[in-house]
Short mmCIF file of C-alpha atoms in Angstrom, two decimals:
data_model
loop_
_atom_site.label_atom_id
_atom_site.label_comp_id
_atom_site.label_asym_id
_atom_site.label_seq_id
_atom_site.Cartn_x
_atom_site.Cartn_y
_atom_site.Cartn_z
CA UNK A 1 0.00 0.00 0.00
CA UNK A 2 1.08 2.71 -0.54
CA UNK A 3 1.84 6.24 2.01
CA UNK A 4 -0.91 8.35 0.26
CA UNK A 5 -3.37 5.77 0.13
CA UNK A 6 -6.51 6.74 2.26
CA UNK A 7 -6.74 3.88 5.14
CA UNK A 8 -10.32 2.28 4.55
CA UNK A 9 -9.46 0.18 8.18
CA UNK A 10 -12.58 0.56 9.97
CA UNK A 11 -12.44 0.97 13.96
CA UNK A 12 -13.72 -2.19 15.15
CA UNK A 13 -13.48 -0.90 18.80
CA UNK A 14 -16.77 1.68 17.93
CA UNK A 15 -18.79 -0.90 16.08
CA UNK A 16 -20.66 -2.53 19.31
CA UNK A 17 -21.46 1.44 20.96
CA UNK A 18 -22.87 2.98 17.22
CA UNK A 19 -24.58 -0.60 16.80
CA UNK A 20 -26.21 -0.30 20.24
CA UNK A 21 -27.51 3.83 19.64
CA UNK A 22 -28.75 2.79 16.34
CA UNK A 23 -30.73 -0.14 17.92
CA UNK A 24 -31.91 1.83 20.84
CA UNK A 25 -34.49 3.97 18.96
CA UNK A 26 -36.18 0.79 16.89
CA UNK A 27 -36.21 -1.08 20.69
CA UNK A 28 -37.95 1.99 21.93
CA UNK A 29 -40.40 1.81 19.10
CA UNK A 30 -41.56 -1.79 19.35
CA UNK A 31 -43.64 -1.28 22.09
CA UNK A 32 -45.52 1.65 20.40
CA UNK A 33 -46.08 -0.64 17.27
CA UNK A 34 -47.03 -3.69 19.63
CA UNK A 35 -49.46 -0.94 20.93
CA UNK A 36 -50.69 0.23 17.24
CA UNK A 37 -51.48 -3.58 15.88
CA UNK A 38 -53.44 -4.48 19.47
CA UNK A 39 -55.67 -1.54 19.84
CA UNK A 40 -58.31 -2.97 17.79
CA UNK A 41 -58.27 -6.02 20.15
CA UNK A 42 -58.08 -3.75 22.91
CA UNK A 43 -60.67 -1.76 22.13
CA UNK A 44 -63.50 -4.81 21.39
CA UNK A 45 -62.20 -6.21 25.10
CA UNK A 46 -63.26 -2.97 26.66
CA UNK A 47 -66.65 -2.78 24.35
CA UNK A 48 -67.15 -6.52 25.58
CA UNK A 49 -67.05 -5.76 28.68
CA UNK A 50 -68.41 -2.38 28.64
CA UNK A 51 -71.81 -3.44 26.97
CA UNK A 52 -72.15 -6.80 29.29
CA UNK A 53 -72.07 -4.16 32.62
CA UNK A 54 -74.58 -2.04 30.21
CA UNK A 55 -77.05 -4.87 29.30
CA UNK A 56 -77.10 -6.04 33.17
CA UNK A 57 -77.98 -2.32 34.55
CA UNK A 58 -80.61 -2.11 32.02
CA UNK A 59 -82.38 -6.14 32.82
CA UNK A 60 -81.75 -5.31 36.20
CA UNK A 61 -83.28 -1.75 35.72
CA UNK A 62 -86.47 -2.41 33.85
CA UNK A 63 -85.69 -6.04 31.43
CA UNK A 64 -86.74 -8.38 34.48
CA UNK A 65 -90.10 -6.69 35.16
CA UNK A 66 -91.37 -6.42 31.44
CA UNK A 67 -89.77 -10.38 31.19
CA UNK A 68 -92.35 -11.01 34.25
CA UNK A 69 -95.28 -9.00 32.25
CA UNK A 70 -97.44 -11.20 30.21
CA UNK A 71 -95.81 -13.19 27.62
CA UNK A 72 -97.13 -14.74 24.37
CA UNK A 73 -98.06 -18.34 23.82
CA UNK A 74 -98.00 -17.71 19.70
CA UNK A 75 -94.77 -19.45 18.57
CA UNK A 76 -95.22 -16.55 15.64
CA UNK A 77 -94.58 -13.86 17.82
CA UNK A 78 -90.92 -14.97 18.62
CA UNK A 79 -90.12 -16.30 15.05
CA UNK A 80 -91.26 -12.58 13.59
CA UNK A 81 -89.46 -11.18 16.66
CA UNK A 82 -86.18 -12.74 15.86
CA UNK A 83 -86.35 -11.69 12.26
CA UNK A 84 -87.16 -8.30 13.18
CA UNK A 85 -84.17 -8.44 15.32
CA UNK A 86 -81.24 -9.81 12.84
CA UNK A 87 -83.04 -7.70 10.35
CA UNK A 88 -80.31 -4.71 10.65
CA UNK A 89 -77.18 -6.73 10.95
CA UNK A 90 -77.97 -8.99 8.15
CA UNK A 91 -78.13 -5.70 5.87
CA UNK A 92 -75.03 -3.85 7.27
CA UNK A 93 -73.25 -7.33 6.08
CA UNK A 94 -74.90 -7.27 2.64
CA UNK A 95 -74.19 -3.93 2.52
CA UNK A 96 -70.17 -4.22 3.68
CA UNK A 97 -69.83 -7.11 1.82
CA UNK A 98 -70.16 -5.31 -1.64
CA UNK A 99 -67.62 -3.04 0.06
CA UNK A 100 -65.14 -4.88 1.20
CA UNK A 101 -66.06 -8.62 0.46
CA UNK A 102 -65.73 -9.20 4.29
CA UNK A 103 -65.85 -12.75 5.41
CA UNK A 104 -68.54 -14.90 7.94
CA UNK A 105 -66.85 -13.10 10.79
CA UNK A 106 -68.03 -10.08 9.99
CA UNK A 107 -71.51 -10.73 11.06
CA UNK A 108 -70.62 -11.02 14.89
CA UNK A 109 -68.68 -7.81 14.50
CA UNK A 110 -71.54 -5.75 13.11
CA UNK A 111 -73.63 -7.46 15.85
CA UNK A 112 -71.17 -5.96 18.03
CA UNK A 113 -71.50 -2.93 15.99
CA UNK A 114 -75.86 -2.58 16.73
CA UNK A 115 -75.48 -3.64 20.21
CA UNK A 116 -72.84 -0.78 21.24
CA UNK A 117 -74.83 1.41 19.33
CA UNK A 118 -78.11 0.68 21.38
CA UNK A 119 -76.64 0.03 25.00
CA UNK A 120 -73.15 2.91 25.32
CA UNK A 121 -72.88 6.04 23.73
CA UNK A 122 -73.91 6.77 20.62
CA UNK A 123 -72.05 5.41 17.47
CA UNK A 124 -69.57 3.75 19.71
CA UNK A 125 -70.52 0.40 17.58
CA UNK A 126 -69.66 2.29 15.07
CA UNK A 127 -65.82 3.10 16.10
CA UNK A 128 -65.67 -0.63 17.65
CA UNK A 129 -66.56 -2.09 13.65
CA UNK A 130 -64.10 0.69 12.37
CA UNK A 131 -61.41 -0.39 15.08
CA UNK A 132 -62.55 -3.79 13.65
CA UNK A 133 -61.65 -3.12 9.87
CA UNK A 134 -58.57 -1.57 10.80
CA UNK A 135 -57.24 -4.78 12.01
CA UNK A 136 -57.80 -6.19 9.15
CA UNK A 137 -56.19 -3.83 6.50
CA UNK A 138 -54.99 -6.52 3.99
CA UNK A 139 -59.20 -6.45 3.41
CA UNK A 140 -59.37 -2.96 3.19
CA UNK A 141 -57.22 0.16 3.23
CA UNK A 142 -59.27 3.12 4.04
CA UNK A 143 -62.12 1.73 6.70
CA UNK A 144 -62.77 5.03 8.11
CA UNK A 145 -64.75 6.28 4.69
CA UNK A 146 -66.65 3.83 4.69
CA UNK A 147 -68.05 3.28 7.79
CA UNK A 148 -68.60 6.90 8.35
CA UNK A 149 -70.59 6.68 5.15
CA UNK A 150 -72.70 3.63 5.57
CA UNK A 151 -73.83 5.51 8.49
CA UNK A 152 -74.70 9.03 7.42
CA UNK A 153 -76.63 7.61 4.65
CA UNK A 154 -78.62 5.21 7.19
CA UNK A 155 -79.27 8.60 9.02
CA UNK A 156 -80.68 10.19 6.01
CA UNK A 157 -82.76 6.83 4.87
CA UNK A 158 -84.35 7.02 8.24
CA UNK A 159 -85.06 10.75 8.38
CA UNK A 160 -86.88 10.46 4.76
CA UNK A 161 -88.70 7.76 6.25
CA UNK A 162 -90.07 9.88 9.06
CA UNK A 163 -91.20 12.53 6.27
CA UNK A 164 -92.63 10.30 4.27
CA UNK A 165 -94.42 9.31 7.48
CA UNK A 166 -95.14 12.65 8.40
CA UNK A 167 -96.71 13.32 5.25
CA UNK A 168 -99.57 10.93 5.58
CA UNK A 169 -100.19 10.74 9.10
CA UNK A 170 -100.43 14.44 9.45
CA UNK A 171 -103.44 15.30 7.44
CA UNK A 172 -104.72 12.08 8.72
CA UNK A 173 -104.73 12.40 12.47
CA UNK A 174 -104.10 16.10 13.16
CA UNK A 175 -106.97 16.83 14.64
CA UNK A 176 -106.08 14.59 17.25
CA UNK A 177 -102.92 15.85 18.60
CA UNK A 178 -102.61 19.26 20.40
CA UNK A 179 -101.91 22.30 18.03
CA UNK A 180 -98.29 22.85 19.62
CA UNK A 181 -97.48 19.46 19.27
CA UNK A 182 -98.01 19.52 15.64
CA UNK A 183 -96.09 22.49 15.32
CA UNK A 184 -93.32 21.19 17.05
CA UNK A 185 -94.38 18.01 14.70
CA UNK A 186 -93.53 20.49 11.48
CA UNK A 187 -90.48 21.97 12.86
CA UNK A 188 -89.21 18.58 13.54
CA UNK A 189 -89.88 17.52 10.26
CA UNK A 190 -87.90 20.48 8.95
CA UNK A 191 -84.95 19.78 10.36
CA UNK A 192 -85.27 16.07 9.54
CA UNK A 193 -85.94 17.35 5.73
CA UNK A 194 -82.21 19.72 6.21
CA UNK A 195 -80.05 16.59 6.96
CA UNK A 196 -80.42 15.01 3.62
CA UNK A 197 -80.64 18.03 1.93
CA UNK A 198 -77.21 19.59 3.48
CA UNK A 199 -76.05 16.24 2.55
CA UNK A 200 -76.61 16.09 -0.84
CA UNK A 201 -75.78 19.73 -1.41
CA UNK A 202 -72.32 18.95 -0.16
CA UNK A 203 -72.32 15.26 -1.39
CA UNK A 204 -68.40 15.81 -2.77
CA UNK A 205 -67.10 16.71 0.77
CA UNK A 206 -69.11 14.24 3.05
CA UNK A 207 -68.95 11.05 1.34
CA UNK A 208 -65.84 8.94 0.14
CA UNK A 209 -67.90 6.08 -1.97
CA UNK A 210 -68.90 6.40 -5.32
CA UNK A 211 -72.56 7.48 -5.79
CA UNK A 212 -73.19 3.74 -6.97
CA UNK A 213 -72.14 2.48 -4.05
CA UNK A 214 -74.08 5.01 -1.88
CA UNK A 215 -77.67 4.34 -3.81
CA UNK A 216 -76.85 0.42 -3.04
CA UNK A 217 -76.75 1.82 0.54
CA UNK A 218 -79.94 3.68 0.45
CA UNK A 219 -81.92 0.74 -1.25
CA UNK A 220 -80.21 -1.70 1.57
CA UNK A 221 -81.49 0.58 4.44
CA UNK A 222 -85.02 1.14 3.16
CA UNK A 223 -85.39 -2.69 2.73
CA UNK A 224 -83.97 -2.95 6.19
CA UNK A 225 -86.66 -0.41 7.59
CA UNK A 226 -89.13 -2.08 5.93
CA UNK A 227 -88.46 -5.68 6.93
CA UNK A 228 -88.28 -4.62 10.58
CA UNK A 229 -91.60 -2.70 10.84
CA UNK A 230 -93.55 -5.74 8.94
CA UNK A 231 -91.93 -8.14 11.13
CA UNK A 232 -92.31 -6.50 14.42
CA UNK A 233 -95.90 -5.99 13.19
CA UNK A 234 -96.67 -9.30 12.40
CA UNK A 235 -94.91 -10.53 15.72
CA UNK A 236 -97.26 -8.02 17.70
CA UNK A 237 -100.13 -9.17 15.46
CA UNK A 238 -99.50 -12.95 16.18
CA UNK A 239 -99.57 -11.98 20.51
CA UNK A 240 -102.50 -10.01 20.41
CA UNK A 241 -104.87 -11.64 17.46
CA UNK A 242 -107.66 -9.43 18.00
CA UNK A 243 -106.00 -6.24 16.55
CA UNK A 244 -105.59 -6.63 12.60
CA UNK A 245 -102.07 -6.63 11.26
CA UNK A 246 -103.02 -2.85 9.38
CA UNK A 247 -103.48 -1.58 12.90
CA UNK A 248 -99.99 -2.85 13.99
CA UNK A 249 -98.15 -1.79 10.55
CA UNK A 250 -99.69 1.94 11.20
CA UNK A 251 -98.43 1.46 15.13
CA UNK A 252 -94.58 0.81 13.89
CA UNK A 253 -95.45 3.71 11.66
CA UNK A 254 -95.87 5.98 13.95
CA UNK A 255 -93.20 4.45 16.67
CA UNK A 256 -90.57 4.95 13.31
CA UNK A 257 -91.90 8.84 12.87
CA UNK A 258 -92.10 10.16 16.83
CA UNK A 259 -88.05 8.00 16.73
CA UNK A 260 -86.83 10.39 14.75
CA UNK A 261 -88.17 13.55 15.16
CA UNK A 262 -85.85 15.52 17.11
CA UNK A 263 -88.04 18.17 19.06
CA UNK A 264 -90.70 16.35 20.45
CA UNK A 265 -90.64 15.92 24.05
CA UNK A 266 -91.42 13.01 25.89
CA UNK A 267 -91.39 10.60 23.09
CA UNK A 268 -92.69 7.71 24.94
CA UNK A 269 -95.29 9.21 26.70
CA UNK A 270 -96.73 10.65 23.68
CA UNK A 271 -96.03 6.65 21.44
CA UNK A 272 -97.77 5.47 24.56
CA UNK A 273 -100.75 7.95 24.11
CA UNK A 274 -100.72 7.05 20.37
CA UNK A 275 -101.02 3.57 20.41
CA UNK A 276 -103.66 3.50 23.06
CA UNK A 277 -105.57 5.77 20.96
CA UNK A 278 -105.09 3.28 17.59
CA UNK A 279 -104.98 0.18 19.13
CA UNK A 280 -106.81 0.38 22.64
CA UNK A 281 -105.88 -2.46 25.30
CA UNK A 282 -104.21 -0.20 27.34
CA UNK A 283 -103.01 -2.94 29.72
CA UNK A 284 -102.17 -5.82 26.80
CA UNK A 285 -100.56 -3.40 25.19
CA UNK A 286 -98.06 -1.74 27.95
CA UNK A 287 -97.32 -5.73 28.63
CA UNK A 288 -96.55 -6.68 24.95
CA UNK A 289 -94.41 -3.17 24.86
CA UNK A 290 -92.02 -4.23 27.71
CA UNK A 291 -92.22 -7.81 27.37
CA UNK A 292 -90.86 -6.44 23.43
CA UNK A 293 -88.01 -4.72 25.15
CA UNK A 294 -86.85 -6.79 27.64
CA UNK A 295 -86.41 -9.22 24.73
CA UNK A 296 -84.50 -7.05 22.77
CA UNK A 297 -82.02 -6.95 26.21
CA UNK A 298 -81.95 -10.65 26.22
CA UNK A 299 -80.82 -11.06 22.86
CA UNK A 300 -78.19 -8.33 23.38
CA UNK A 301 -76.89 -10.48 26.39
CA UNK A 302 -77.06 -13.73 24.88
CA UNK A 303 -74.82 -12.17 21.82
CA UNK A 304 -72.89 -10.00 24.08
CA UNK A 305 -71.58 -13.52 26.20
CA UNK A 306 -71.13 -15.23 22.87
CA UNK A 307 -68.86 -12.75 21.57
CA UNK A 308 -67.36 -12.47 25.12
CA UNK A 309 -66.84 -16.35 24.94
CA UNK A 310 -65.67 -16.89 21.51
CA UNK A 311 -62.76 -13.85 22.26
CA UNK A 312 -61.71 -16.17 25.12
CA UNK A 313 -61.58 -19.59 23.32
CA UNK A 314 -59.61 -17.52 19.93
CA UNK A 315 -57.09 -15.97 22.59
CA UNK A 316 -56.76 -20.04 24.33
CA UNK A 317 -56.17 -21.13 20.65
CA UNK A 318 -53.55 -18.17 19.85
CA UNK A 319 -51.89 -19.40 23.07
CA UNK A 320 -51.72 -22.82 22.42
CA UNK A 321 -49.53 -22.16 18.88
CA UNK A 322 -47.44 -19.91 20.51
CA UNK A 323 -46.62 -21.53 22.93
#
């Protein structure tokens, strides 16, 4: 070699130091990404849990007395009952599985999804199913459009249901209900009428899907809508036989309007004071009412422990290949 040569030797004696502050940063860092790739998990523990403590308040609340209140000998009522029931999540996964093309396990999730919705905060089963997606990102990349729009248009589907509603039970019964009530009725109305609106007006900023996606929506969640009020009808019809099933379909008519009108006060006071005035049997019908609900909080338990149990028995499994 020779003298003017640059020396290429490299200083073996600094190689374990540099090697140990370059790892130090990417050792710091696994924790945070352990932390990014379980939150999903995470967060469907503490939903879990969070809706079981939810559902048991509630039985223990009201669920056990309207479970006590009269119930129906018609096997009818509970078949039309149950379809009533899985009528939502079975069109949330038709729905997301044009989306996405999610799999079988889906359906528990957007169970999830409805029940956190109903018993926590609202659209809380709406981040848990988001949380959900994101764990799977090898099925899809951006969840967060999605969900967000799958539910603003199911807002809007239900609102023009209410003024479609509105529209022919006003002329019809107006002159029973107190003139302030049916102004609040229009007023409510109104604003129901300014969600869709707004959102159309500003379509290109609030939704992420194409528009042939988001009519597929809309046509999913008026089937939906009208699957659940036929069903619960027909359930209602099949415990109390004397009142025809036209009675019952105009009932879940006007349980679906006063639902989603937002000024009117007392809403189930005044549903009360409706159906006793289209149906009569005040005392059948305040039975079949709770006895209706405290189902509905039986189901969400009975789904609520199966998700609960089939967490446990994938996180045994998991174990048992690990280790």
């Amino acid at each position: 070699m020779r003298a003017d040569e640059p020396t290429t030797q490299t200083d073996t004696s600094a190689s374990p130091a540099a090697a140990t502050a370059t790892a130090a940063p990417l050792v710091a860092l696994r924790p945070v990404e352990s932390l990014r790739r379980r939150w999903p998990a995470l967060l469907g523990a503490v939903v879990t849990v969070a809706m079981i403590v939810g559902l048991l308040h509630e039985l223990l609340d009201h669920g056990l007395a309207g479970l006590r209140r009269t119930v129906p000998d018609s096997p009818g009522f509970y078949v039309f009952f149950l379809l009533s029931y899985f009528a939502l999540p079975v069109c949330d996964f038709v729905i997301f599985r044009r989306l996405w093309r999610v799999p079988a396990a889906a359906f528990l999730a957007l169970n999830k999804k409805r029940i956190a919705n109903d018993i926590l905060i609202g659209y809380s089963g709406d981040a848990y199913f988001y949380a959900w997606a994101r764990a799977r990102l090898e099925m899809v990349a951006a969840p967060f459009g999605a969900v967000k729009d799958v539910s603003i248009v199911s807002g809007i589907t239900g609102n023009l249901t209410a003024i479609l509603l509105g529209a022919v039970a006003l002329p019809l019964g107006y002159e029973l209900i107190d003139p302030d009530l049916v102004r609040i009725m229009l007023w409510s109305l109104g604003l129901a009428l300014a969600v869709p609106i707004l959102a159309v007006a500003f379509s290109s900023r609030v939704f992420s899907l194409p528009r042939r996606d988001l009519w597929f929506i809309f046509a999913i969640d008026w089937l939906r809508i009208t699957i659940t009020s036929v069903t619960i009808a027909l359930a209602w019809s099949y415990a109390i036989p004397s009142v025809a099933v036209g009675m019952w379909l105009f009932l879940v008519a006007g349980r679906q309007l006063m639902s989603r009108l937002p000024l009117l006060p007392n809403k189930d006071l005044l549903f009360a004071s409706f159906a006793f005035l289209v149906i009569g049997h005040d005392r059948a019908l305040t039975d079949l009412m709770a006895f209706t609900a405290a189902s509905t909080l039986v189901m969400h338990l009975l789904l609520t422990l199966l998700f609960g149990a089939v967490y446990v028995w994938e996180r045994v499994q998991r174990w048992r290949h690990t280790g």
